[in-house]
PDB file of C-alpha atoms in Angstrom:
ATOM      1  CA  MET A   1      -0.019   0.025  -0.021  1.00  0.00           C
ATOM      2  CA  SER A   2       1.171   3.476  -0.713  1.00  0.00           C
ATOM      3  CA  ARG A   3       1.781   5.949   2.053  1.00  0.00           C
ATOM      4  CA  HIS A   4      -0.944   8.156   0.752  1.00  0.00           C
ATOM      5  CA  LEU A   5      -3.497   5.423   0.700  1.00  0.00           C
ATOM      6  CA  VAL A   6      -2.680   4.435   4.314  1.00  0.00           C
ATOM      7  CA  LEU A   7      -2.868   8.076   5.341  1.00  0.00           C
ATOM      8  CA  GLY A   8      -6.107   8.532   3.513  1.00  0.00           C
ATOM      9  CA  THR A   9      -7.624   5.395   5.105  1.00  0.00           C
ATOM     10  CA  LEU A  10      -6.502   6.507   8.550  1.00  0.00           C
ATOM     11  CA  LEU A  11      -8.082   9.970   8.029  1.00  0.00           C
ATOM     12  CA  LEU A  12     -11.357   8.424   6.832  1.00  0.00           C
ATOM     13  CA  LEU A  13     -11.501   6.111   9.801  1.00  0.00           C
ATOM     14  CA  GLY A  14     -10.790   9.132  12.143  1.00  0.00           C
ATOM     15  CA  VAL A  15     -13.552  11.195  10.541  1.00  0.00           C
ATOM     16  CA  GLY A  16     -15.810   8.185  10.594  1.00  0.00           C
ATOM     17  CA  GLY A  17     -15.138   7.875  14.313  1.00  0.00           C
ATOM     18  CA  TYR A  18     -15.866  11.487  14.772  1.00  0.00           C
ATOM     19  CA  HIS A  19     -19.217  11.165  12.954  1.00  0.00           C
ATOM     20  CA  SER A  20     -19.999   8.079  15.066  1.00  0.00           C
ATOM     21  CA  GLU A  21     -19.296  10.072  18.184  1.00  0.00           C
ATOM     22  CA  LEU A  22     -21.588  12.864  16.939  1.00  0.00           C
ATOM     23  CA  PHE A  23     -24.296  10.377  16.085  1.00  0.00           C
ATOM     24  CA  ALA A  24     -24.126   8.830  19.538  1.00  0.00           C
ATOM     25  CA  GLN A  25     -24.304  12.326  21.234  1.00  0.00           C
ATOM     26  CA  ASP A  26     -27.335  13.182  19.037  1.00  0.00           C
ATOM     27  CA  GLN A  27     -29.040   9.970  19.850  1.00  0.00           C
ATOM     28  CA  ALA A  28     -28.347  10.520  23.553  1.00  0.00           C
ATOM     29  CA  ALA A  29     -29.917  13.984  23.345  1.00  0.00           C
ATOM     30  CA  LEU A  30     -32.919  12.564  21.402  1.00  0.00           C
ATOM     31  CA  ASP A  31     -33.310   9.830  24.040  1.00  0.00           C
ATOM     32  CA  ALA A  32     -33.121  12.427  26.821  1.00  0.00           C
ATOM     33  CA  PHE A  33     -35.757  14.594  25.075  1.00  0.00           C
ATOM     34  CA  ALA A  34     -38.103  11.615  24.872  1.00  0.00           C
ATOM     35  CA  THR A  35     -38.059  11.590  28.711  1.00  0.00           C
ATOM     36  CA  VAL A  36     -38.564  15.367  28.799  1.00  0.00           C
ATOM     37  CA  GLN A  37     -41.556  14.982  26.475  1.00  0.00           C
ATOM     38  CA  LYS A  38     -42.991  12.139  28.485  1.00  0.00           C
ATOM     39  CA  VAL A  39     -42.976  14.411  31.583  1.00  0.00           C
ATOM     40  CA  PHE A  40     -44.243  17.531  29.917  1.00  0.00           C
ATOM     41  CA  GLN A  41     -47.054  15.733  28.184  1.00  0.00           C
ATOM     42  CA  SER A  42     -48.242  13.934  31.324  1.00  0.00           C
ATOM     43  CA  PRO A  43     -51.584  15.081  32.884  1.00  0.00           C
ATOM     44  CA  ARG A  44     -49.719  16.713  35.787  1.00  0.00           C
ATOM     45  CA  CYS A  45     -48.147  19.186  33.370  1.00  0.00           C
ATOM     46  CA  GLN A  46     -50.397  19.486  30.403  1.00  0.00           C
ATOM     47  CA  ASN A  47     -53.567  20.075  32.368  1.00  0.00           C
ATOM     48  CA  CYS A  48     -52.237  23.580  33.027  1.00  0.00           C
ATOM     49  CA  HIS A  49     -50.153  24.102  29.845  1.00  0.00           C
ATOM     50  CA  ILE A  50     -53.231  24.468  27.588  1.00  0.00           C
ATOM     51  CA  PRO A  51     -53.810  26.203  24.221  1.00  0.00           C
ATOM     52  CA  GLY A  52     -57.064  27.798  25.352  1.00  0.00           C
ATOM     53  CA  ASP A  53     -57.891  29.528  28.603  1.00  0.00           C
ATOM     54  CA  ALA A  54     -59.729  26.866  30.591  1.00  0.00           C
ATOM     55  CA  PRO A  55     -57.509  24.455  32.500  1.00  0.00           C
ATOM     56  CA  LEU A  56     -58.077  20.692  32.503  1.00  0.00           C
ATOM     57  CA  GLN A  57     -58.324  18.417  35.521  1.00  0.00           C
ATOM     58  CA  PHE A  58     -58.030  14.820  36.507  1.00  0.00           C
ATOM     59  CA  ASP A  59     -55.854  12.251  34.742  1.00  0.00           C
ATOM     60  CA  ALA A  60     -58.262  12.218  31.892  1.00  0.00           C
ATOM     61  CA  GLY A  61     -57.691  15.908  31.136  1.00  0.00           C
ATOM     62  CA  LEU A  62     -61.348  16.852  31.549  1.00  0.00           C
ATOM     63  CA  PRO A  63     -62.474  20.507  31.332  1.00  0.00           C
ATOM     64  CA  HIS A  64     -62.100  22.183  34.763  1.00  0.00           C
ATOM     65  CA  GLY A  65     -65.437  22.502  36.590  1.00  0.00           C
ATOM     66  CA  MET A  66     -67.050  25.830  37.576  1.00  0.00           C
ATOM     67  CA  ASN A  67     -66.020  27.570  34.339  1.00  0.00           C
ATOM     68  CA  VAL A  68     -62.491  28.303  35.685  1.00  0.00           C
ATOM     69  CA  VAL A  69     -60.395  30.369  33.302  1.00  0.00           C
ATOM     70  CA  ARG A  70     -56.788  31.497  33.030  1.00  0.00           C
ATOM     71  CA  GLY A  71     -57.446  35.184  33.710  1.00  0.00           C
ATOM     72  CA  PRO A  72     -55.234  38.117  32.776  1.00  0.00           C
ATOM     73  CA  ASP A  73     -52.248  36.954  34.832  1.00  0.00           C
ATOM     74  CA  GLY A  74     -52.721  33.125  34.792  1.00  0.00           C
ATOM     75  CA  LYS A  75     -54.108  33.219  38.358  1.00  0.00           C
ATOM     76  CA  GLY A  76     -57.756  32.920  37.465  1.00  0.00           C
ATOM     77  CA  ALA A  77     -60.548  35.333  36.653  1.00  0.00           C
ATOM     78  CA  VAL A  78     -61.195  38.394  38.675  1.00  0.00           C
ATOM     79  CA  GLY A  79     -63.509  37.240  41.445  1.00  0.00           C
ATOM     80  CA  LEU A  80     -62.549  33.654  41.117  1.00  0.00           C
ATOM     81  CA  PRO A  81     -58.775  33.276  41.507  1.00  0.00           C
ATOM     82  CA  CYS A  82     -57.185  29.865  41.548  1.00  0.00           C
ATOM     83  CA  ALA A  83     -56.262  30.380  45.261  1.00  0.00           C
ATOM     84  CA  SER A  84     -60.033  30.322  46.002  1.00  0.00           C
ATOM     85  CA  CYS A  85     -59.869  26.594  45.967  1.00  0.00           C
ATOM     86  CA  HIS A  86     -56.144  25.724  45.524  1.00  0.00           C
ATOM     87  CA  ALA A  87     -54.248  26.232  48.764  1.00  0.00           C
ATOM     88  CA  GLN A  88     -50.451  26.339  49.348  1.00  0.00           C
ATOM     89  CA  SER A  89     -50.289  22.602  49.858  1.00  0.00           C
ATOM     90  CA  ASN A  90     -52.376  19.503  49.179  1.00  0.00           C
ATOM     91  CA  PRO A  91     -55.145  19.032  51.772  1.00  0.00           C
ATOM     92  CA  PRO A  92     -55.054  16.121  54.162  1.00  0.00           C
ATOM     93  CA  ALA A  93     -56.157  12.738  52.811  1.00  0.00           C
ATOM     94  CA  SER A  94     -59.200  12.986  55.039  1.00  0.00           C
ATOM     95  CA  TYR A  95     -60.598  15.602  52.640  1.00  0.00           C
ATOM     96  CA  GLY A  96     -61.093  12.839  50.058  1.00  0.00           C
ATOM     97  CA  PRO A  97     -59.461  11.922  46.775  1.00  0.00           C
ATOM     98  CA  HIS A  98     -61.036  14.671  44.687  1.00  0.00           C
ATOM     99  CA  ALA A  99     -60.281  17.658  47.043  1.00  0.00           C
ATOM    100  CA  PRO A 100     -58.566  20.544  45.171  1.00  0.00           C
ATOM    101  CA  PRO A 101     -54.825  19.970  45.182  1.00  0.00           C
ATOM    102  CA  GLY A 102     -52.495  22.755  46.279  1.00  0.00           C
ATOM    103  CA  ALA A 103     -49.003  24.111  45.844  1.00  0.00           C
ATOM    104  CA  PRO A 104     -47.374  27.567  46.269  1.00  0.00           C
ATOM    105  CA  HIS A 105     -48.500  30.128  43.564  1.00  0.00           C
ATOM    106  CA  TRP A 106     -51.009  27.773  42.001  1.00  0.00           C
ATOM    107  CA  SER A 107     -51.645  29.263  38.581  1.00  0.00           C
ATOM    108  CA  LEU A 108     -51.536  28.701  34.843  1.00  0.00           C
ATOM    109  CA  PRO A 109     -48.800  30.175  32.619  1.00  0.00           C
ATOM    110  CA  THR A 110     -49.669  33.768  31.619  1.00  0.00           C
ATOM    111  CA  PRO A 111     -51.700  34.306  28.452  1.00  0.00           C
ATOM    112  CA  ALA A 112     -48.572  35.753  26.710  1.00  0.00           C
ATOM    113  CA  HIS A 113     -46.600  32.592  27.475  1.00  0.00           C
ATOM    114  CA  LYS A 114     -49.085  29.704  27.502  1.00  0.00           C
ATOM    115  CA  MET A 115     -46.536  27.059  26.695  1.00  0.00           C
ATOM    116  CA  ALA A 116     -49.337  24.860  25.442  1.00  0.00           C
ATOM    117  CA  TRP A 117     -47.968  21.490  24.450  1.00  0.00           C
ATOM    118  CA  ILE A 118     -50.898  19.085  24.394  1.00  0.00           C
ATOM    119  CA  GLY A 119     -50.400  16.824  21.425  1.00  0.00           C
ATOM    120  CA  LEU A 120     -47.415  18.558  20.033  1.00  0.00           C
ATOM    121  CA  PRO A 121     -44.948  16.270  18.269  1.00  0.00           C
ATOM    122  CA  ALA A 122     -41.416  16.121  19.741  1.00  0.00           C
ATOM    123  CA  ASP A 123     -39.862  18.663  17.291  1.00  0.00           C
ATOM    124  CA  GLN A 124     -42.425  21.375  17.967  1.00  0.00           C
ATOM    125  CA  LEU A 125     -42.415  20.764  21.731  1.00  0.00           C
ATOM    126  CA  CYS A 126     -38.521  21.038  21.684  1.00  0.00           C
ATOM    127  CA  GLN A 127     -38.702  24.310  19.754  1.00  0.00           C
ATOM    128  CA  MET A 128     -41.377  25.747  22.118  1.00  0.00           C
ATOM    129  CA  ILE A 129     -39.400  24.955  25.221  1.00  0.00           C
ATOM    130  CA  LYS A 130     -36.181  26.490  23.732  1.00  0.00           C
ATOM    131  CA  ASP A 131     -37.930  29.607  22.388  1.00  0.00           C
ATOM    132  CA  ARG A 132     -37.483  32.434  24.893  1.00  0.00           C
ATOM    133  CA  THR A 133     -40.416  34.359  23.250  1.00  0.00           C
ATOM    134  CA  SER A 134     -42.742  31.593  24.212  1.00  0.00           C
ATOM    135  CA  ASN A 135     -41.161  30.113  27.442  1.00  0.00           C
ATOM    136  CA  GLY A 136     -41.271  33.244  29.642  1.00  0.00           C
ATOM    137  CA  ASP A 137     -37.841  34.468  28.519  1.00  0.00           C
ATOM    138  CA  ARG A 138     -35.949  31.555  30.144  1.00  0.00           C
ATOM    139  CA  ASP A 139     -32.565  30.415  28.904  1.00  0.00           C
ATOM    140  CA  PHE A 140     -31.553  26.821  29.658  1.00  0.00           C
ATOM    141  CA  ALA A 141     -30.038  27.792  33.042  1.00  0.00           C
ATOM    142  CA  ALA A 142     -33.346  29.326  34.073  1.00  0.00           C
ATOM    143  CA  LEU A 143     -35.366  26.431  32.638  1.00  0.00           C
ATOM    144  CA  ILE A 144     -33.266  23.947  34.630  1.00  0.00           C
ATOM    145  CA  LYS A 145     -33.748  26.013  37.750  1.00  0.00           C
ATOM    146  CA  HIS A 146     -37.535  26.092  37.127  1.00  0.00           C
ATOM    147  CA  ILE A 147     -37.894  22.329  36.654  1.00  0.00           C
ATOM    148  CA  SER A 148     -35.593  21.637  39.539  1.00  0.00           C
ATOM    149  CA  ASP A 149     -36.780  24.050  42.217  1.00  0.00           C
ATOM    150  CA  ASP A 150     -40.222  25.563  41.474  1.00  0.00           C
ATOM    151  CA  LYS A 151     -42.659  24.221  44.033  1.00  0.00           C
ATOM    152  CA  LEU A 152     -45.559  24.158  41.661  1.00  0.00           C
ATOM    153  CA  VAL A 153     -43.494  22.118  39.183  1.00  0.00           C
ATOM    154  CA  LEU A 154     -42.417  19.753  41.984  1.00  0.00           C
ATOM    155  CA  TRP A 155     -46.068  19.264  42.953  1.00  0.00           C
ATOM    156  CA  GLY A 156     -46.380  17.052  39.930  1.00  0.00           C
ATOM    157  CA  TRP A 157     -44.462  14.286  41.775  1.00  0.00           C
ATOM    158  CA  ASN A 158     -46.679  14.596  44.818  1.00  0.00           C
ATOM    159  CA  PRO A 159     -50.115  15.504  43.494  1.00  0.00           C
ATOM    160  CA  GLY A 160     -52.176  14.149  46.295  1.00  0.00           C
ATOM    161  CA  GLY A 161     -55.588  12.521  46.168  1.00  0.00           C
ATOM    162  CA  ASP A 162     -55.894   9.730  43.684  1.00  0.00           C
ATOM    163  CA  ARG A 163     -53.879  11.571  41.020  1.00  0.00           C
ATOM    164  CA  ALA A 164     -51.066   9.712  39.251  1.00  0.00           C
ATOM    165  CA  PRO A 165     -47.726  11.517  39.752  1.00  0.00           C
ATOM    166  CA  VAL A 166     -45.499  12.417  36.830  1.00  0.00           C
ATOM    167  CA  PRO A 167     -44.451   9.061  35.367  1.00  0.00           C
ATOM    168  CA  VAL A 168     -40.632   9.630  35.573  1.00  0.00           C
ATOM    169  CA  PRO A 169     -38.766  10.096  38.826  1.00  0.00           C
ATOM    170  CA  HIS A 170     -37.905  13.821  39.379  1.00  0.00           C
ATOM    171  CA  ASP A 171     -34.073  13.334  39.618  1.00  0.00           C
ATOM    172  CA  GLU A 172     -34.134  11.325  36.322  1.00  0.00           C
ATOM    173  CA  PHE A 173     -36.178  14.005  34.616  1.00  0.00           C
ATOM    174  CA  VAL A 174     -33.837  16.726  35.740  1.00  0.00           C
ATOM    175  CA  SER A 175     -30.780  14.716  34.581  1.00  0.00           C
ATOM    176  CA  GLN A 176     -32.337  13.997  31.199  1.00  0.00           C
ATOM    177  CA  PHE A 177     -33.406  17.619  30.795  1.00  0.00           C
ATOM    178  CA  LYS A 178     -29.804  18.707  31.487  1.00  0.00           C
ATOM    179  CA  ARG A 179     -28.477  16.161  28.991  1.00  0.00           C
ATOM    180  CA  TRP A 180     -30.816  17.424  26.351  1.00  0.00           C
ATOM    181  CA  ALA A 181     -30.140  21.047  27.181  1.00  0.00           C
ATOM    182  CA  GLY A 182     -26.362  20.360  27.090  1.00  0.00           C
ATOM    183  CA  ALA A 183     -26.674  19.189  23.500  1.00  0.00           C
ATOM    184  CA  GLY A 184     -28.210  22.507  22.527  1.00  0.00           C
TER     185      GLY A 184
END
């Protein structure tokens, strides 16, 4: 074999290895986003991340009773704020399985940043989450802080009553969100 052929072969193998590494990184990011999507599109999240102005409730995503609406700031209509029924924490189990759940600052996203992701395919959900004009002007660092520390977000893993929690453990979700975010 000529020296040039050997060198060319080695370069191709090196480049091929580089592409394989990029493919593996892309696949890891896609797999991580599948976990993010599973969480965001669970009832605990999508019942409040709605395209319209009436939240959903229960695991079946039924229209919220009593004509509840988003309101001008996401905290309900004037005269019927979310806090009328939703306290700062879940009520005791003795209140029954269908008592209104609670968490600090119970609300919907604001009308300007609805972040509605019901039924969105993965690519559109990904774009919406990353788009600062639709996500409340959050960069990845702010998004990670939001999903890691926000007490209303954390409520999804302890929803009380007979509600199913988010289907992915919180630490796994945060880890996968960071992996996806790290890939850009």
